[in-house]
Short mmCIF file of C-alpha atoms in Angstrom, two decimals:
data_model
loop_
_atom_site.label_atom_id
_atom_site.label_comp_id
_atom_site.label_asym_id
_atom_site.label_seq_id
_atom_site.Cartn_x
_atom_site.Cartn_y
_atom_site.Cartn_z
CA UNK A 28 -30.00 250.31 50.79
CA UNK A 29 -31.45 247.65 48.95
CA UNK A 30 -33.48 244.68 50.55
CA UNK A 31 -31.76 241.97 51.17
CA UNK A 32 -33.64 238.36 50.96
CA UNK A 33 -34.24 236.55 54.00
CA UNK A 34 -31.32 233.77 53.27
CA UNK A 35 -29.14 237.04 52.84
CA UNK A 36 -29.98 238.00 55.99
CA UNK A 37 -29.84 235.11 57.62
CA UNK A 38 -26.79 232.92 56.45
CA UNK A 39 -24.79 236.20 54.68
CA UNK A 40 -22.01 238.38 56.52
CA UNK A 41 -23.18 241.61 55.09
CA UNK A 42 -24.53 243.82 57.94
CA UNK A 43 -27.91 244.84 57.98
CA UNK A 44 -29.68 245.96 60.90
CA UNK A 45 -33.19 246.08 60.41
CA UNK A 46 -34.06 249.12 62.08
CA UNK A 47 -37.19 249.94 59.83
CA UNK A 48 -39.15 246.41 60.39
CA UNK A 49 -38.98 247.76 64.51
CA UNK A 50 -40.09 251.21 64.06
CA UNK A 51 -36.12 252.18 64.14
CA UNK A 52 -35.52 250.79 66.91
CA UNK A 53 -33.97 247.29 67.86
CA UNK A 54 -33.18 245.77 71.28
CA UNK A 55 -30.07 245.31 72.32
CA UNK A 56 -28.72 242.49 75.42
CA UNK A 57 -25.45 244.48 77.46
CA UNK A 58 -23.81 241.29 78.60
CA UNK A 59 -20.21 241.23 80.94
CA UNK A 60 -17.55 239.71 78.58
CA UNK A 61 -16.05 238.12 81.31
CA UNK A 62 -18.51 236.59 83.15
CA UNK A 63 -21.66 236.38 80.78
CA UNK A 64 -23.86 238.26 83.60
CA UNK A 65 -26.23 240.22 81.47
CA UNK A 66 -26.31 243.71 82.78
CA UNK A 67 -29.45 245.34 81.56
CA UNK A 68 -31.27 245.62 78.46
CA UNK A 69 -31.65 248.90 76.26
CA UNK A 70 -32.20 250.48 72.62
CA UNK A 71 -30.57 251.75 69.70
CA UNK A 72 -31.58 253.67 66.67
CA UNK A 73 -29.25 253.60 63.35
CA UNK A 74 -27.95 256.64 65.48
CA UNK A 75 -26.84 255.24 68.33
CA UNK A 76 -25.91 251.75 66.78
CA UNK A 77 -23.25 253.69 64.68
CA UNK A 78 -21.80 255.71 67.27
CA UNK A 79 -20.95 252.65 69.50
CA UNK A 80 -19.15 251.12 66.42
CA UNK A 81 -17.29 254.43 65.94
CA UNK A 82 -16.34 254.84 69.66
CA UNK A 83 -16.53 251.47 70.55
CA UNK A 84 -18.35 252.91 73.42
CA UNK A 85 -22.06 251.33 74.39
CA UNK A 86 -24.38 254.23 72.73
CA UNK A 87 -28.01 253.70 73.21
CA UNK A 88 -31.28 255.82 72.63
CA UNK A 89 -32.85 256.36 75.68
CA UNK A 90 -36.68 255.88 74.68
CA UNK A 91 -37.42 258.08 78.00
CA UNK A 92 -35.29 261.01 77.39
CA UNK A 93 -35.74 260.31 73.54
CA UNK A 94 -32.49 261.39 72.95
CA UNK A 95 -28.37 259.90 72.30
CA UNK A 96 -27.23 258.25 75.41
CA UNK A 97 -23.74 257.22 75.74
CA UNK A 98 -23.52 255.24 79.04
CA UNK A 99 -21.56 256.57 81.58
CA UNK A 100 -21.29 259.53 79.71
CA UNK A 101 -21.55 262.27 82.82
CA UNK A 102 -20.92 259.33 85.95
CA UNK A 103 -17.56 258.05 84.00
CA UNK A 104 -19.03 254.16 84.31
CA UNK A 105 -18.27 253.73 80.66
CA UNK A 106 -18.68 250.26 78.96
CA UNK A 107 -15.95 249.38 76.39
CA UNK A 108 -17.72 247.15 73.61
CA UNK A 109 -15.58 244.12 73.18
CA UNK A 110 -18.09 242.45 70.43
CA UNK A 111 -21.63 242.53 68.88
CA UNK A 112 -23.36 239.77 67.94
CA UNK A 113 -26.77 240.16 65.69
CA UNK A 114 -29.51 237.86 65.61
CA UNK A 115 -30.63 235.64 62.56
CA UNK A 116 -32.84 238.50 60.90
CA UNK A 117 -30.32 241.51 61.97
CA UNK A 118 -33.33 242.98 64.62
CA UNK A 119 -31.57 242.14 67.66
CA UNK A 120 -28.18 242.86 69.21
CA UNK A 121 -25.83 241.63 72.07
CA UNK A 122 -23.12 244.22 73.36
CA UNK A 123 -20.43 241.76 74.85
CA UNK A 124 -18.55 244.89 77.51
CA UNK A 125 -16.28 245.51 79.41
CA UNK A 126 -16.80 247.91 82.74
CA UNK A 127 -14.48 250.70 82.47
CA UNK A 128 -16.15 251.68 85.86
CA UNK A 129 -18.58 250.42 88.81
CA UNK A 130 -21.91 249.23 86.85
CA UNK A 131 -24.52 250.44 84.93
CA UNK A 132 -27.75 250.48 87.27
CA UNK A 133 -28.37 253.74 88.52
CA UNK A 134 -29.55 252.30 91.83
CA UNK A 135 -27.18 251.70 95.03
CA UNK A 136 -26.61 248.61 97.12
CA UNK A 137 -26.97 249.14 100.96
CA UNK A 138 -23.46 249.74 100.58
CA UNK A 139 -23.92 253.02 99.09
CA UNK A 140 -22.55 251.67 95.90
CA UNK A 141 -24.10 251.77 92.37
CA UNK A 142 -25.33 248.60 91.20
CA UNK A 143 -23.35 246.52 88.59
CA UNK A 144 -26.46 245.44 87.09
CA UNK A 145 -30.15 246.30 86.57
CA UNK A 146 -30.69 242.63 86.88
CA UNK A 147 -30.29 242.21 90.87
CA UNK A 148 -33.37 240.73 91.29
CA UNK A 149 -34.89 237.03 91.00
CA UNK A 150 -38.61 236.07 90.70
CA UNK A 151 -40.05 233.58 93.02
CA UNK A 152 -41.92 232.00 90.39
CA UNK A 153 -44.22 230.21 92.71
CA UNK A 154 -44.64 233.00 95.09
CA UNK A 155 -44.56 235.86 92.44
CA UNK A 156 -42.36 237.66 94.46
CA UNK A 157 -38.69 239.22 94.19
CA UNK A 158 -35.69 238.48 96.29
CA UNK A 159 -32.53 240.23 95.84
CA UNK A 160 -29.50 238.14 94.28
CA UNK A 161 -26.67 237.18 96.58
CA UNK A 162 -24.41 240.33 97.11
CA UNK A 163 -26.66 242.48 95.03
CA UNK A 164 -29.18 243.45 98.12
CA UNK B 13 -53.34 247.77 90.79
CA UNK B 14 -52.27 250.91 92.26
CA UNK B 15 -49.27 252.45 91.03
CA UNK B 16 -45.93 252.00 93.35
CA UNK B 17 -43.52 254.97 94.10
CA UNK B 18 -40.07 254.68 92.43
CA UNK B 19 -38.59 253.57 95.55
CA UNK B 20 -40.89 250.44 96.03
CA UNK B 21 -40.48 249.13 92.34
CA UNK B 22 -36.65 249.58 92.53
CA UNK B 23 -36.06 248.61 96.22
CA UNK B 24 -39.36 246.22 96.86
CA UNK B 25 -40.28 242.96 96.38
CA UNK B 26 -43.22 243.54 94.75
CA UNK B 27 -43.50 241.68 91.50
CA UNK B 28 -45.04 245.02 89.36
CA UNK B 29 -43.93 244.50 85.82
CA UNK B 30 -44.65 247.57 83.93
CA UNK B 31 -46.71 246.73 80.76
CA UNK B 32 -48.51 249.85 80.68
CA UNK B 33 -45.11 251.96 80.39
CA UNK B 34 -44.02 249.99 77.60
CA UNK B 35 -47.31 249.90 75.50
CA UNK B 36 -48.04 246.35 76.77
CA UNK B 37 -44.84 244.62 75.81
CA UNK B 38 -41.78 244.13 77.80
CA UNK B 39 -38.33 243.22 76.15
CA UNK B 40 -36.80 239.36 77.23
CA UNK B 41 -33.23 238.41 76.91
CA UNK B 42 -32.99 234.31 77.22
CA UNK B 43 -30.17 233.13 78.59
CA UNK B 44 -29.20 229.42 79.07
CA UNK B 45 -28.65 228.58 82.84
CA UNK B 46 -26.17 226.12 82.22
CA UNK B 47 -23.66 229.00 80.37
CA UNK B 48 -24.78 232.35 80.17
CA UNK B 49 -24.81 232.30 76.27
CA UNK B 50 -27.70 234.26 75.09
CA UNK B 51 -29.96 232.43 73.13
CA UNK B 52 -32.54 235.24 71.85
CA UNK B 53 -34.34 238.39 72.37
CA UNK B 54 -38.05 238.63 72.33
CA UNK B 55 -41.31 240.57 73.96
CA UNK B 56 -43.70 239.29 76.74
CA UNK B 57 -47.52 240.78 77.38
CA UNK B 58 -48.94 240.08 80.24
CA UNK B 59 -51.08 236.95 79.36
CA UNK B 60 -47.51 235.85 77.67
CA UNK B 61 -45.76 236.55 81.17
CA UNK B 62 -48.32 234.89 82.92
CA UNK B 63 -48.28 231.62 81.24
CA UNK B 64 -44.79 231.61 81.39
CA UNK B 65 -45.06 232.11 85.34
CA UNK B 66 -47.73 229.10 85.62
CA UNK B 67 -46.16 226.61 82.82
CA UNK B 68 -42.65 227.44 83.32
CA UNK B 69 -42.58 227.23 79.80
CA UNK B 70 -40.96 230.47 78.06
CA UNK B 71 -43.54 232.23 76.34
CA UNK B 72 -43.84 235.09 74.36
CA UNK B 73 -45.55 237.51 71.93
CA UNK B 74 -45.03 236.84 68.38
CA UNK B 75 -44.64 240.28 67.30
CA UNK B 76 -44.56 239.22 63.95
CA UNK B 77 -47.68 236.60 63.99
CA UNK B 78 -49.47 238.86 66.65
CA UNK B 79 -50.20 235.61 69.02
CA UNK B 80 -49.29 233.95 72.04
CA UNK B 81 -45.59 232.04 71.49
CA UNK B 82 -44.84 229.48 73.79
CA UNK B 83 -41.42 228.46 72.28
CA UNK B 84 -41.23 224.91 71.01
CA UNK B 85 -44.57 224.57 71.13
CA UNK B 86 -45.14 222.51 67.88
CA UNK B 87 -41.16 221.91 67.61
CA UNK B 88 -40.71 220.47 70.29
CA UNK B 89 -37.82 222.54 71.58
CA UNK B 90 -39.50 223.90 74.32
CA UNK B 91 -37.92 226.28 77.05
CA UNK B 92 -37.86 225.11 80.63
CA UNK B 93 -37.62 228.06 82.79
CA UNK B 94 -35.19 227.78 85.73
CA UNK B 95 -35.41 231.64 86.92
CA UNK B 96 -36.46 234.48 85.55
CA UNK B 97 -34.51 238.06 86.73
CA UNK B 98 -36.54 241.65 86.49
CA UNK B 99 -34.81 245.22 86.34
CA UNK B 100 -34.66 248.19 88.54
CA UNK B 101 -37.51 249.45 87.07
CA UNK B 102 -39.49 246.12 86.58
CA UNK B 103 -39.70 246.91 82.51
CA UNK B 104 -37.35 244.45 81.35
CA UNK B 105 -36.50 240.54 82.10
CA UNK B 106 -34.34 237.84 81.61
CA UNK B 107 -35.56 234.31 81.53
CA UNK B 108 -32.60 231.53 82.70
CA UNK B 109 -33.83 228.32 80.77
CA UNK B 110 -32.77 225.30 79.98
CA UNK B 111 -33.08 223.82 76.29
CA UNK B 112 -35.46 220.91 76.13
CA UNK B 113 -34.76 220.17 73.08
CA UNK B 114 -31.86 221.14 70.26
CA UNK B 115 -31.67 224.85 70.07
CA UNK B 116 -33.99 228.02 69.91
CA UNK B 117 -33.03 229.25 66.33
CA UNK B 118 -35.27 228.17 62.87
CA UNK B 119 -32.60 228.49 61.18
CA UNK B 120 -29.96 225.70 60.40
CA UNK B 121 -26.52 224.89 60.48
CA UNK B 122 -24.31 223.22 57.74
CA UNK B 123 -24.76 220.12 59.22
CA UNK B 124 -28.63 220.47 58.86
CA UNK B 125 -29.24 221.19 62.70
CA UNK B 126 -31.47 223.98 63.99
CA UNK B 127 -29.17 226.28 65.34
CA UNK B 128 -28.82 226.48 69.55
CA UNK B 129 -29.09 230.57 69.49
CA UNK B 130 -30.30 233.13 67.16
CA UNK B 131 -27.18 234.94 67.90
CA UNK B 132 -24.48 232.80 65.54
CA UNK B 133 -22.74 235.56 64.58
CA UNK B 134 -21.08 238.57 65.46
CA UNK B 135 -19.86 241.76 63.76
CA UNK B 136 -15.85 242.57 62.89
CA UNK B 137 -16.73 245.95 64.32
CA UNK B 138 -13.95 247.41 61.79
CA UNK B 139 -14.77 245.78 58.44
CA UNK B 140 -18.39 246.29 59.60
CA UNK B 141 -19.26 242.83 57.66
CA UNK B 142 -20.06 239.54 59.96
CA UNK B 143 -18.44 236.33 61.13
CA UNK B 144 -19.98 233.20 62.02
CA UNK B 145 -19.22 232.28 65.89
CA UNK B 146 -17.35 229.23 65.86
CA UNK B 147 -19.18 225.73 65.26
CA UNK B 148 -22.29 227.78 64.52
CA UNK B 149 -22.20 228.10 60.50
#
C-alpha cells in the first residue's frame, strides 16, 4: 500500500495501521464500553487486527505464545468489540468491549472467581507499593 | 533484585515491574481520572517510570526521539498523575492523570486547538474507513 503523508494520516479517514513503523506490532487499550474501566492491555499484528474486524471478536497476538489469540477462545469469556478507535499516526488502538463472559484476567479473586480485569491493582506512589482495588482483592 | 515466583507478582504487593521481560520498555495506557477517556498509549523504561513515581509528572520514552519524555514538558500541558494501576503480571500500566493544561495530542482541531486525546477517531468497523469522534475534528 502506498505511504500515506503524515496529514493523511493524521486528519484523513482512510485506515492505515502502521504496523511496519512498530516491528508489526501495535498496542492496543481493551477498555469496558460501559463503564470506561480499562481491562488490560495487549497486541496485534495485521493478523490479528483483521480477524477482530471480521469477527468482531477481540483477536490479539500473544507475544508469549507468539501465536493468534482470540480471547476467551477455550474459557468462553469472549469480548464483543463495540468500537476501535486509532491514534493520530494509526500505531495505537483502543478496543471499546463488551464482556460476553466473567473478565479477562486469568487470575481469581479470593472468591474463586476470575478477575474482570488485569488492572486490580493501585500503586502507592509514595510508598511504591500495591494495594488491591476495592472489590478486586 | 531477585526474581519473584508467579504467585508473588500476581498476588503480592510488591511493586516488581518487569522491564527485563519486555526488553526494557513497558506499554502505558493514560487515562483521564476525571472520565475514563483514554488519552494515549505510550512506553515507560525504568528511569522514565521512576521519574514519573518521584515528579508525579507522566513520563515516558520517546520511542521515536530515543529520550526521556516527560509530557508537556516544553508545552506546557503537562500530566499530573493521580494513580497509576499495574497488571497481573506487573508488565503493563495505566497512569490516571489529570490534564494540566489543554490536551495531550500535537495535533489540532478545526478550531486551531491541540486536540485533548490522540484517539479522535474511531473506525466504521464495516466500511473499514474512519470517523472523527464528535467535537474532535
Amino acid at each position: 500500500m502506498v505511504t500515506k503523508s503524515i496529514n493523511e494520516l493524521e486528519e484523513g479517514v482512510m485506515l492505515e495501521p502502521q504496523f511496519d513503523k512498530r516491528d508489526g506490532l501495535l498496542p492496543v487499550a481493551v477498555q469496558e464500553t460501559s463503564t470506561g474501566q480499562i481491562l488490560m492491555l495487549a497486541s496485534v499484528n495485521e493478523e490479528a487486527f483483521k480477524k477482530t474486524l471480521d469477527t468482531k471478536l477481540a483477536t490479539f497476538w500473544s507475544t508469549s505464545r507468539k501465536q493468534l489469540w482470540t480471547k476467551g477462545e477455550t474459557s468462553g469469556d469472549l469480548l464483543q468489540v463495540d468500537n476501535i478507535l486509532i491514534d493520530c499516526d494509526q500505531d495505537a488502538l483502543v478496543y471499546q468491549v463488551t464482556l460476553l463472559g466473567d473478565g479477562v484476567c486469568h487470575t481469581f479473586d479470593t472468591k474463586g472467581n476470575h478477575r474482570k480485569a488485569c488492572f486490580y491493582r493501585e500503586l502507592d506512589i509514595n510508598e511504591h507499593r500495591l494495594k488491591f482495588i476495592k472489590d478486586m482483592k
